């Protein structure tokens, strides 16, 4: 299974005075089992890029396929493939909306049409994964938690659908150093234990360099570098600076 972007372009506000092209002819294949890091300056197109990977945005031109299926199609097969790609947004606690933590985490599995027992099993598994004791937290309101705990609930909600690809857009934004370490330890463990693919967007070069086995650099809506993090950070300093990013300390 792979996600393949074939020469995609995306333009916001087509036909209006605010028309702006955010991606320009981007082609990329994300293989199963990769840990892909994405970096770039603010406005480089990172968030627009990752929102194409699970069909939240459809390209203005070009195609995005998951396991050979065009995910912009309105078919059951395309819907099934979109469910294989889970996304945790920047400040994912804004995604929370149910009355209890268990109900919030259960939302995705219920939409997959799973049985009550299967949904319960996935909720418990996801809560255990993010370090939230089921008996202690299941019936609590997600809005009475700390910021770090809310972040864990949001991640658990995605983990519960058991995606083959896990996309994280600045998952540590706003967290203190301890919270950031915990979040990334959980992500690394999921990657290693389940063999999933992870796509991580981050401004933190240290996080990227310690986690990713492949790195792409976006600038002005185009991929300007693609390779192993060590190679890019050691041999492409000028290109990185031109793209508005720097090497980790």
PDB file of C-alpha atoms in Angstrom:
ATOM      1  CA  UNK A   1       0.000   0.000   0.000  1.00  0.00           C
ATOM      2  CA  UNK A   2       1.270   3.472  -0.898  1.00  0.00           C
ATOM      3  CA  UNK A   3       0.012   7.041  -1.138  1.00  0.00           C
ATOM      4  CA  UNK A   4       0.892   8.494  -4.530  1.00  0.00           C
ATOM      5  CA  UNK A   5       0.594  12.176  -5.410  1.00  0.00           C
ATOM      6  CA  UNK A   6       0.854  12.678  -9.153  1.00  0.00           C
ATOM      7  CA  UNK A   7       1.611  16.243 -10.249  1.00  0.00           C
ATOM      8  CA  UNK A   8      -0.937  17.859  -7.941  1.00  0.00           C
ATOM      9  CA  UNK A   9      -1.692  21.558  -7.879  1.00  0.00           C
ATOM     10  CA  UNK A  10      -4.050  23.225  -5.437  1.00  0.00           C
ATOM     11  CA  UNK A  11      -5.497  26.713  -5.751  1.00  0.00           C
ATOM     12  CA  UNK A  12      -7.590  28.439  -3.092  1.00  0.00           C
ATOM     13  CA  UNK A  13     -10.411  30.780  -4.125  1.00  0.00           C
ATOM     14  CA  UNK A  14     -10.447  29.893  -7.829  1.00  0.00           C
ATOM     15  CA  UNK A  15     -12.077  32.637  -9.855  1.00  0.00           C
ATOM     16  CA  UNK A  16     -12.074  35.166  -6.995  1.00  0.00           C
ATOM     17  CA  UNK A  17      -9.825  38.160  -6.272  1.00  0.00           C
ATOM     18  CA  UNK A  18      -8.269  36.061  -3.478  1.00  0.00           C
ATOM     19  CA  UNK A  19      -7.127  33.252  -5.779  1.00  0.00           C
ATOM     20  CA  UNK A  20      -3.844  31.770  -4.544  1.00  0.00           C
ATOM     21  CA  UNK A  21      -2.007  28.640  -5.616  1.00  0.00           C
ATOM     22  CA  UNK A  22      -0.594  26.829  -2.581  1.00  0.00           C
ATOM     23  CA  UNK A  23       0.865  23.746  -4.292  1.00  0.00           C
ATOM     24  CA  UNK A  24       2.595  23.628  -7.655  1.00  0.00           C
ATOM     25  CA  UNK A  25       2.976  20.315  -9.486  1.00  0.00           C
ATOM     26  CA  UNK A  26       3.850  18.184  -6.447  1.00  0.00           C
ATOM     27  CA  UNK A  27       4.633  14.509  -7.037  1.00  0.00           C
ATOM     28  CA  UNK A  28       5.525  12.116  -4.220  1.00  0.00           C
ATOM     29  CA  UNK A  29       5.111   8.504  -3.143  1.00  0.00           C
ATOM     30  CA  UNK A  30       4.776   7.643   0.547  1.00  0.00           C
ATOM     31  CA  UNK A  31       5.528   3.954   1.020  1.00  0.00           C
ATOM     32  CA  UNK A  32       4.128   1.744   3.756  1.00  0.00           C
ATOM     33  CA  UNK A  33       6.419   1.735   6.796  1.00  0.00           C
ATOM     34  CA  UNK A  34       8.027   5.128   6.191  1.00  0.00           C
ATOM     35  CA  UNK A  35       8.407   7.801   8.849  1.00  0.00           C
ATOM     36  CA  UNK A  36       8.243  10.923   6.710  1.00  0.00           C
ATOM     37  CA  UNK A  37       9.122  14.329   8.102  1.00  0.00           C
ATOM     38  CA  UNK A  38       7.846  17.494   6.409  1.00  0.00           C
ATOM     39  CA  UNK A  39       9.420  20.872   7.063  1.00  0.00           C
ATOM     40  CA  UNK A  40       9.216  24.331   5.505  1.00  0.00           C
ATOM     41  CA  UNK A  41       8.691  27.963   6.331  1.00  0.00           C
ATOM     42  CA  UNK A  42       5.288  29.305   7.352  1.00  0.00           C
ATOM     43  CA  UNK A  43       3.144  29.451   4.229  1.00  0.00           C
ATOM     44  CA  UNK A  44       5.236  26.885   2.347  1.00  0.00           C
ATOM     45  CA  UNK A  45       2.194  24.648   1.774  1.00  0.00           C
ATOM     46  CA  UNK A  46       2.760  21.983   4.468  1.00  0.00           C
ATOM     47  CA  UNK A  47      -0.774  21.884   5.884  1.00  0.00           C
ATOM     48  CA  UNK A  48      -2.342  22.097   2.427  1.00  0.00           C
ATOM     49  CA  UNK A  49      -0.109  19.234   1.322  1.00  0.00           C
ATOM     50  CA  UNK A  50      -1.020  16.839   4.148  1.00  0.00           C
ATOM     51  CA  UNK A  51      -4.751  17.587   3.841  1.00  0.00           C
ATOM     52  CA  UNK A  52      -4.584  16.029   0.369  1.00  0.00           C
ATOM     53  CA  UNK A  53      -3.313  12.731   1.760  1.00  0.00           C
ATOM     54  CA  UNK A  54      -6.675  11.689   3.225  1.00  0.00           C
ATOM     55  CA  UNK A  55      -9.019  13.551   0.914  1.00  0.00           C
ATOM     56  CA  UNK A  56      -9.811  16.565   3.101  1.00  0.00           C
ATOM     57  CA  UNK A  57      -8.753  18.629   0.096  1.00  0.00           C
ATOM     58  CA  UNK A  58      -8.981  17.516  -3.530  1.00  0.00           C
ATOM     59  CA  UNK A  59      -6.317  18.721  -5.971  1.00  0.00           C
ATOM     60  CA  UNK A  60      -7.218  21.377  -8.502  1.00  0.00           C
ATOM     61  CA  UNK A  61      -5.196  19.330 -10.989  1.00  0.00           C
ATOM     62  CA  UNK A  62      -3.460  15.978 -10.623  1.00  0.00           C
ATOM     63  CA  UNK A  63      -4.451  12.916  -8.605  1.00  0.00           C
ATOM     64  CA  UNK A  64      -3.935  11.413  -5.148  1.00  0.00           C
ATOM     65  CA  UNK A  65      -4.280   7.644  -4.830  1.00  0.00           C
ATOM     66  CA  UNK A  66      -4.125   5.294  -1.839  1.00  0.00           C
ATOM     67  CA  UNK A  67      -3.364   1.707  -2.810  1.00  0.00           C
ATOM     68  CA  UNK A  68      -4.174   2.652  -6.397  1.00  0.00           C
ATOM     69  CA  UNK A  69      -7.586   4.171  -5.584  1.00  0.00           C
ATOM     70  CA  UNK A  70      -8.303   7.826  -6.403  1.00  0.00           C
ATOM     71  CA  UNK A  71      -9.479   9.138  -3.018  1.00  0.00           C
ATOM     72  CA  UNK A  72     -11.293  12.130  -4.532  1.00  0.00           C
ATOM     73  CA  UNK A  73     -13.888   9.763  -5.996  1.00  0.00           C
ATOM     74  CA  UNK A  74     -17.353   9.365  -4.415  1.00  0.00           C
ATOM     75  CA  UNK A  75     -17.201   5.565  -4.273  1.00  0.00           C
ATOM     76  CA  UNK A  76     -17.300   3.181  -1.305  1.00  0.00           C
ATOM     77  CA  UNK A  77     -13.823   1.986  -2.227  1.00  0.00           C
ATOM     78  CA  UNK A  78     -12.461   5.565  -2.088  1.00  0.00           C
ATOM     79  CA  UNK A  79     -14.207   6.133   1.259  1.00  0.00           C
ATOM     80  CA  UNK A  80     -12.647   2.940   2.611  1.00  0.00           C
ATOM     81  CA  UNK A  81      -9.186   4.078   1.514  1.00  0.00           C
ATOM     82  CA  UNK A  82      -9.633   7.508   3.094  1.00  0.00           C
ATOM     83  CA  UNK A  83     -10.273   5.722   6.410  1.00  0.00           C
ATOM     84  CA  UNK A  84      -6.818   4.157   6.083  1.00  0.00           C
ATOM     85  CA  UNK A  85      -5.285   7.614   6.526  1.00  0.00           C
ATOM     86  CA  UNK A  86      -5.831   9.234   9.933  1.00  0.00           C
ATOM     87  CA  UNK A  87      -4.960  12.855  10.594  1.00  0.00           C
ATOM     88  CA  UNK A  88      -4.261  14.699  13.841  1.00  0.00           C
ATOM     89  CA  UNK A  89      -4.512  18.442  13.261  1.00  0.00           C
ATOM     90  CA  UNK A  90      -2.451  21.178  14.831  1.00  0.00           C
ATOM     91  CA  UNK A  91      -4.122  21.892  18.209  1.00  0.00           C
ATOM     92  CA  UNK A  92      -6.161  18.656  17.830  1.00  0.00           C
ATOM     93  CA  UNK A  93      -8.027  19.309  21.076  1.00  0.00           C
ATOM     94  CA  UNK A  94     -10.201  21.605  18.957  1.00  0.00           C
ATOM     95  CA  UNK A  95     -11.515  18.387  17.370  1.00  0.00           C
ATOM     96  CA  UNK A  96     -13.065  17.228  20.652  1.00  0.00           C
ATOM     97  CA  UNK A  97     -16.845  17.557  20.910  1.00  0.00           C
ATOM     98  CA  UNK A  98     -18.482  14.612  22.736  1.00  0.00           C
ATOM     99  CA  UNK A  99     -19.643  14.691  26.359  1.00  0.00           C
ATOM    100  CA  UNK A 100     -17.219  12.035  27.572  1.00  0.00           C
ATOM    101  CA  UNK A 101     -13.718  10.950  26.637  1.00  0.00           C
ATOM    102  CA  UNK A 102     -14.835   7.427  25.750  1.00  0.00           C
ATOM    103  CA  UNK A 103     -17.600   8.725  23.456  1.00  0.00           C
ATOM    104  CA  UNK A 104     -15.180  11.075  21.707  1.00  0.00           C
ATOM    105  CA  UNK A 105     -12.663   8.315  21.026  1.00  0.00           C
ATOM    106  CA  UNK A 106     -15.477   5.981  19.925  1.00  0.00           C
ATOM    107  CA  UNK A 107     -16.768   8.373  17.244  1.00  0.00           C
ATOM    108  CA  UNK A 108     -14.422   7.144  14.491  1.00  0.00           C
ATOM    109  CA  UNK A 109     -14.848   3.396  15.113  1.00  0.00           C
ATOM    110  CA  UNK A 110     -18.651   3.816  15.234  1.00  0.00           C
ATOM    111  CA  UNK A 111     -18.547   5.488  11.825  1.00  0.00           C
ATOM    112  CA  UNK A 112     -16.740   2.404  10.515  1.00  0.00           C
ATOM    113  CA  UNK A 113     -19.852   0.385  11.380  1.00  0.00           C
ATOM    114  CA  UNK A 114     -18.130  -1.762  13.993  1.00  0.00           C
ATOM    115  CA  UNK A 115     -19.972  -3.711  16.676  1.00  0.00           C
ATOM    116  CA  UNK A 116     -20.361  -2.302  20.186  1.00  0.00           C
ATOM    117  CA  UNK A 117     -17.823  -4.799  21.541  1.00  0.00           C
ATOM    118  CA  UNK A 118     -15.270  -3.932  18.843  1.00  0.00           C
ATOM    119  CA  UNK A 119     -15.739  -0.199  19.439  1.00  0.00           C
ATOM    120  CA  UNK A 120     -15.241  -0.695  23.186  1.00  0.00           C
ATOM    121  CA  UNK A 121     -12.097  -2.760  22.581  1.00  0.00           C
ATOM    122  CA  UNK A 122     -10.629  -0.065  20.344  1.00  0.00           C
ATOM    123  CA  UNK A 123     -11.439   2.724  22.810  1.00  0.00           C
ATOM    124  CA  UNK A 124      -9.723   0.847  25.625  1.00  0.00           C
ATOM    125  CA  UNK A 125      -6.714   0.030  23.459  1.00  0.00           C
ATOM    126  CA  UNK A 126      -6.350   3.646  22.278  1.00  0.00           C
ATOM    127  CA  UNK A 127      -6.652   5.052  25.807  1.00  0.00           C
ATOM    128  CA  UNK A 128      -4.029   2.618  27.047  1.00  0.00           C
ATOM    129  CA  UNK A 129      -1.741   3.620  24.192  1.00  0.00           C
ATOM    130  CA  UNK A 130      -1.855   7.319  25.092  1.00  0.00           C
ATOM    131  CA  UNK A 131      -1.491   6.635  28.803  1.00  0.00           C
ATOM    132  CA  UNK A 132      -5.040   7.413  29.979  1.00  0.00           C
ATOM    133  CA  UNK A 133      -6.481   4.848  32.402  1.00  0.00           C
ATOM    134  CA  UNK A 134      -9.917   3.769  31.160  1.00  0.00           C
ATOM    135  CA  UNK A 135     -11.556   3.457  34.585  1.00  0.00           C
ATOM    136  CA  UNK A 136     -10.249   6.865  35.630  1.00  0.00           C
ATOM    137  CA  UNK A 137     -10.943   8.884  32.499  1.00  0.00           C
ATOM    138  CA  UNK A 138     -13.577   7.187  30.310  1.00  0.00           C
ATOM    139  CA  UNK A 139     -16.595   9.021  31.729  1.00  0.00           C
ATOM    140  CA  UNK A 140     -14.903  12.382  32.264  1.00  0.00           C
ATOM    141  CA  UNK A 141     -15.576  15.366  30.041  1.00  0.00           C
ATOM    142  CA  UNK A 142     -12.680  15.986  27.638  1.00  0.00           C
ATOM    143  CA  UNK A 143     -13.065  19.712  28.315  1.00  0.00           C
ATOM    144  CA  UNK A 144     -12.042  19.335  31.957  1.00  0.00           C
ATOM    145  CA  UNK A 145      -8.576  18.021  31.098  1.00  0.00           C
ATOM    146  CA  UNK A 146      -5.218  19.717  30.841  1.00  0.00           C
ATOM    147  CA  UNK A 147      -3.956  20.731  27.413  1.00  0.00           C
ATOM    148  CA  UNK A 148      -1.625  17.745  27.241  1.00  0.00           C
ATOM    149  CA  UNK A 149      -4.377  15.315  28.236  1.00  0.00           C
ATOM    150  CA  UNK A 150      -6.741  16.783  25.627  1.00  0.00           C
ATOM    151  CA  UNK A 151      -4.017  16.267  23.042  1.00  0.00           C
ATOM    152  CA  UNK A 152      -3.794  12.608  24.093  1.00  0.00           C
ATOM    153  CA  UNK A 153      -7.560  12.144  23.727  1.00  0.00           C
ATOM    154  CA  UNK A 154      -7.483  13.621  20.221  1.00  0.00           C
ATOM    155  CA  UNK A 155      -4.635  11.306  19.215  1.00  0.00           C
ATOM    156  CA  UNK A 156      -6.460   8.335  20.776  1.00  0.00           C
ATOM    157  CA  UNK A 157      -9.493   9.129  18.615  1.00  0.00           C
ATOM    158  CA  UNK A 158      -7.365   8.691  15.494  1.00  0.00           C
ATOM    159  CA  UNK A 159      -5.516   5.637  16.838  1.00  0.00           C
ATOM    160  CA  UNK A 160      -8.893   3.969  17.485  1.00  0.00           C
ATOM    161  CA  UNK A 161      -9.652   3.811  13.753  1.00  0.00           C
ATOM    162  CA  UNK A 162      -6.337   1.932  13.301  1.00  0.00           C
ATOM    163  CA  UNK A 163      -5.077   3.858  10.275  1.00  0.00           C
ATOM    164  CA  UNK A 164      -2.316   2.484   8.068  1.00  0.00           C
ATOM    165  CA  UNK A 165      -1.030   6.037   7.701  1.00  0.00           C
ATOM    166  CA  UNK A 166      -0.910   8.480  10.608  1.00  0.00           C
ATOM    167  CA  UNK A 167      -0.563  12.177   9.733  1.00  0.00           C
ATOM    168  CA  UNK A 168       0.407  14.619  12.480  1.00  0.00           C
ATOM    169  CA  UNK A 169       0.391  18.350  11.782  1.00  0.00           C
ATOM    170  CA  UNK A 170       2.478  20.006  14.522  1.00  0.00           C
ATOM    171  CA  UNK A 171       1.189  17.600  17.217  1.00  0.00           C
ATOM    172  CA  UNK A 172       3.386  19.138  19.930  1.00  0.00           C
ATOM    173  CA  UNK A 173       2.358  22.775  19.323  1.00  0.00           C
ATOM    174  CA  UNK A 174       1.745  24.579  22.605  1.00  0.00           C
ATOM    175  CA  UNK A 175       3.033  21.736  24.794  1.00  0.00           C
ATOM    176  CA  UNK A 176       5.811  22.048  27.346  1.00  0.00           C
ATOM    177  CA  UNK A 177       9.026  20.007  26.786  1.00  0.00           C
ATOM    178  CA  UNK A 178       7.826  17.106  28.961  1.00  0.00           C
ATOM    179  CA  UNK A 179       4.498  16.938  27.139  1.00  0.00           C
ATOM    180  CA  UNK A 180       6.252  17.047  23.778  1.00  0.00           C
ATOM    181  CA  UNK A 181       8.553  14.170  24.740  1.00  0.00           C
ATOM    182  CA  UNK A 182       5.582  12.070  25.876  1.00  0.00           C
ATOM    183  CA  UNK A 183       3.622  12.671  22.675  1.00  0.00           C
ATOM    184  CA  UNK A 184       6.547  11.733  20.437  1.00  0.00           C
ATOM    185  CA  UNK A 185       7.413   8.680  22.553  1.00  0.00           C
ATOM    186  CA  UNK A 186       3.842   7.453  21.986  1.00  0.00           C
ATOM    187  CA  UNK A 187       4.055   8.109  18.246  1.00  0.00           C
ATOM    188  CA  UNK A 188       7.405   6.311  17.934  1.00  0.00           C
ATOM    189  CA  UNK A 189       6.043   3.327  19.864  1.00  0.00           C
ATOM    190  CA  UNK A 190       2.992   3.070  17.591  1.00  0.00           C
ATOM    191  CA  UNK A 191       5.222   3.261  14.522  1.00  0.00           C
ATOM    192  CA  UNK A 192       7.557   0.544  15.792  1.00  0.00           C
ATOM    193  CA  UNK A 193       4.900  -1.802  17.201  1.00  0.00           C
ATOM    194  CA  UNK A 194       2.298  -1.626  14.411  1.00  0.00           C
ATOM    195  CA  UNK A 195       4.455  -1.024  11.333  1.00  0.00           C
ATOM    196  CA  UNK A 196       2.313   1.902  10.201  1.00  0.00           C
ATOM    197  CA  UNK A 197       3.517   4.878   8.193  1.00  0.00           C
ATOM    198  CA  UNK A 198       3.829   8.234   9.924  1.00  0.00           C
ATOM    199  CA  UNK A 199       3.827  11.649   8.230  1.00  0.00           C
ATOM    200  CA  UNK A 200       4.971  14.336  10.653  1.00  0.00           C
ATOM    201  CA  UNK A 201       4.817  18.087  10.048  1.00  0.00           C
ATOM    202  CA  UNK A 202       6.937  20.006  12.541  1.00  0.00           C
ATOM    203  CA  UNK A 203       8.865  23.234  12.954  1.00  0.00           C
ATOM    204  CA  UNK A 204      11.110  21.488  15.468  1.00  0.00           C
ATOM    205  CA  UNK A 205      14.196  20.276  13.633  1.00  0.00           C
ATOM    206  CA  UNK A 206      15.357  18.179  16.588  1.00  0.00           C
ATOM    207  CA  UNK A 207      12.102  16.217  16.630  1.00  0.00           C
ATOM    208  CA  UNK A 208      12.276  15.646  12.885  1.00  0.00           C
ATOM    209  CA  UNK A 209      15.933  14.587  12.923  1.00  0.00           C
ATOM    210  CA  UNK A 210      15.421  12.083  15.745  1.00  0.00           C
ATOM    211  CA  UNK A 211      12.229  10.493  14.378  1.00  0.00           C
ATOM    212  CA  UNK A 212      12.021  10.612  10.587  1.00  0.00           C
ATOM    213  CA  UNK A 213      13.805   8.260   8.202  1.00  0.00           C
ATOM    214  CA  UNK A 214      12.884  10.416   5.212  1.00  0.00           C
ATOM    215  CA  UNK A 215      12.572  14.176   4.979  1.00  0.00           C
ATOM    216  CA  UNK A 216      10.967  16.488   2.456  1.00  0.00           C
ATOM    217  CA  UNK A 217      11.385  20.246   2.437  1.00  0.00           C
ATOM    218  CA  UNK A 218       8.624  22.423   0.991  1.00  0.00           C
ATOM    219  CA  UNK A 219       9.117  25.968  -0.214  1.00  0.00           C
ATOM    220  CA  UNK A 220       6.519  28.107  -1.989  1.00  0.00           C
ATOM    221  CA  UNK A 221       4.348  25.074  -2.664  1.00  0.00           C
ATOM    222  CA  UNK A 222       7.078  22.904  -4.193  1.00  0.00           C
ATOM    223  CA  UNK A 223       9.248  20.056  -2.917  1.00  0.00           C
ATOM    224  CA  UNK A 224      12.811  21.387  -2.987  1.00  0.00           C
ATOM    225  CA  UNK A 225      14.569  18.586  -1.064  1.00  0.00           C
ATOM    226  CA  UNK A 226      13.759  14.907  -0.534  1.00  0.00           C
ATOM    227  CA  UNK A 227      16.062  12.419   1.185  1.00  0.00           C
ATOM    228  CA  UNK A 228      17.471  11.085   4.428  1.00  0.00           C
ATOM    229  CA  UNK A 229      17.472  13.685   7.227  1.00  0.00           C
ATOM    230  CA  UNK A 230      21.192  13.291   7.977  1.00  0.00           C
ATOM    231  CA  UNK A 231      22.101  13.819   4.329  1.00  0.00           C
ATOM    232  CA  UNK A 232      19.864  16.878   3.960  1.00  0.00           C
ATOM    233  CA  UNK A 233      20.927  18.492   7.234  1.00  0.00           C
ATOM    234  CA  UNK A 234      24.638  17.899   6.602  1.00  0.00           C
ATOM    235  CA  UNK A 235      24.957  18.525   2.872  1.00  0.00           C
ATOM    236  CA  UNK A 236      22.178  20.960   1.947  1.00  0.00           C
ATOM    237  CA  UNK A 237      22.551  23.855   4.371  1.00  0.00           C
ATOM    238  CA  UNK A 238      22.370  26.546   1.695  1.00  0.00           C
ATOM    239  CA  UNK A 239      19.226  25.034   0.181  1.00  0.00           C
ATOM    240  CA  UNK A 240      17.660  24.743   3.640  1.00  0.00           C
ATOM    241  CA  UNK A 241      18.347  28.381   4.407  1.00  0.00           C
ATOM    242  CA  UNK A 242      16.870  29.409   1.053  1.00  0.00           C
ATOM    243  CA  UNK A 243      13.746  27.413   2.034  1.00  0.00           C
ATOM    244  CA  UNK A 244      13.546  29.322   5.324  1.00  0.00           C
ATOM    245  CA  UNK A 245      14.592  26.492   7.661  1.00  0.00           C
ATOM    246  CA  UNK A 246      17.808  25.573   9.446  1.00  0.00           C
ATOM    247  CA  UNK A 247      19.642  22.516  10.714  1.00  0.00           C
ATOM    248  CA  UNK A 248      19.014  21.272  14.265  1.00  0.00           C
ATOM    249  CA  UNK A 249      21.587  22.296  16.900  1.00  0.00           C
TER     250      UNK A 249
END
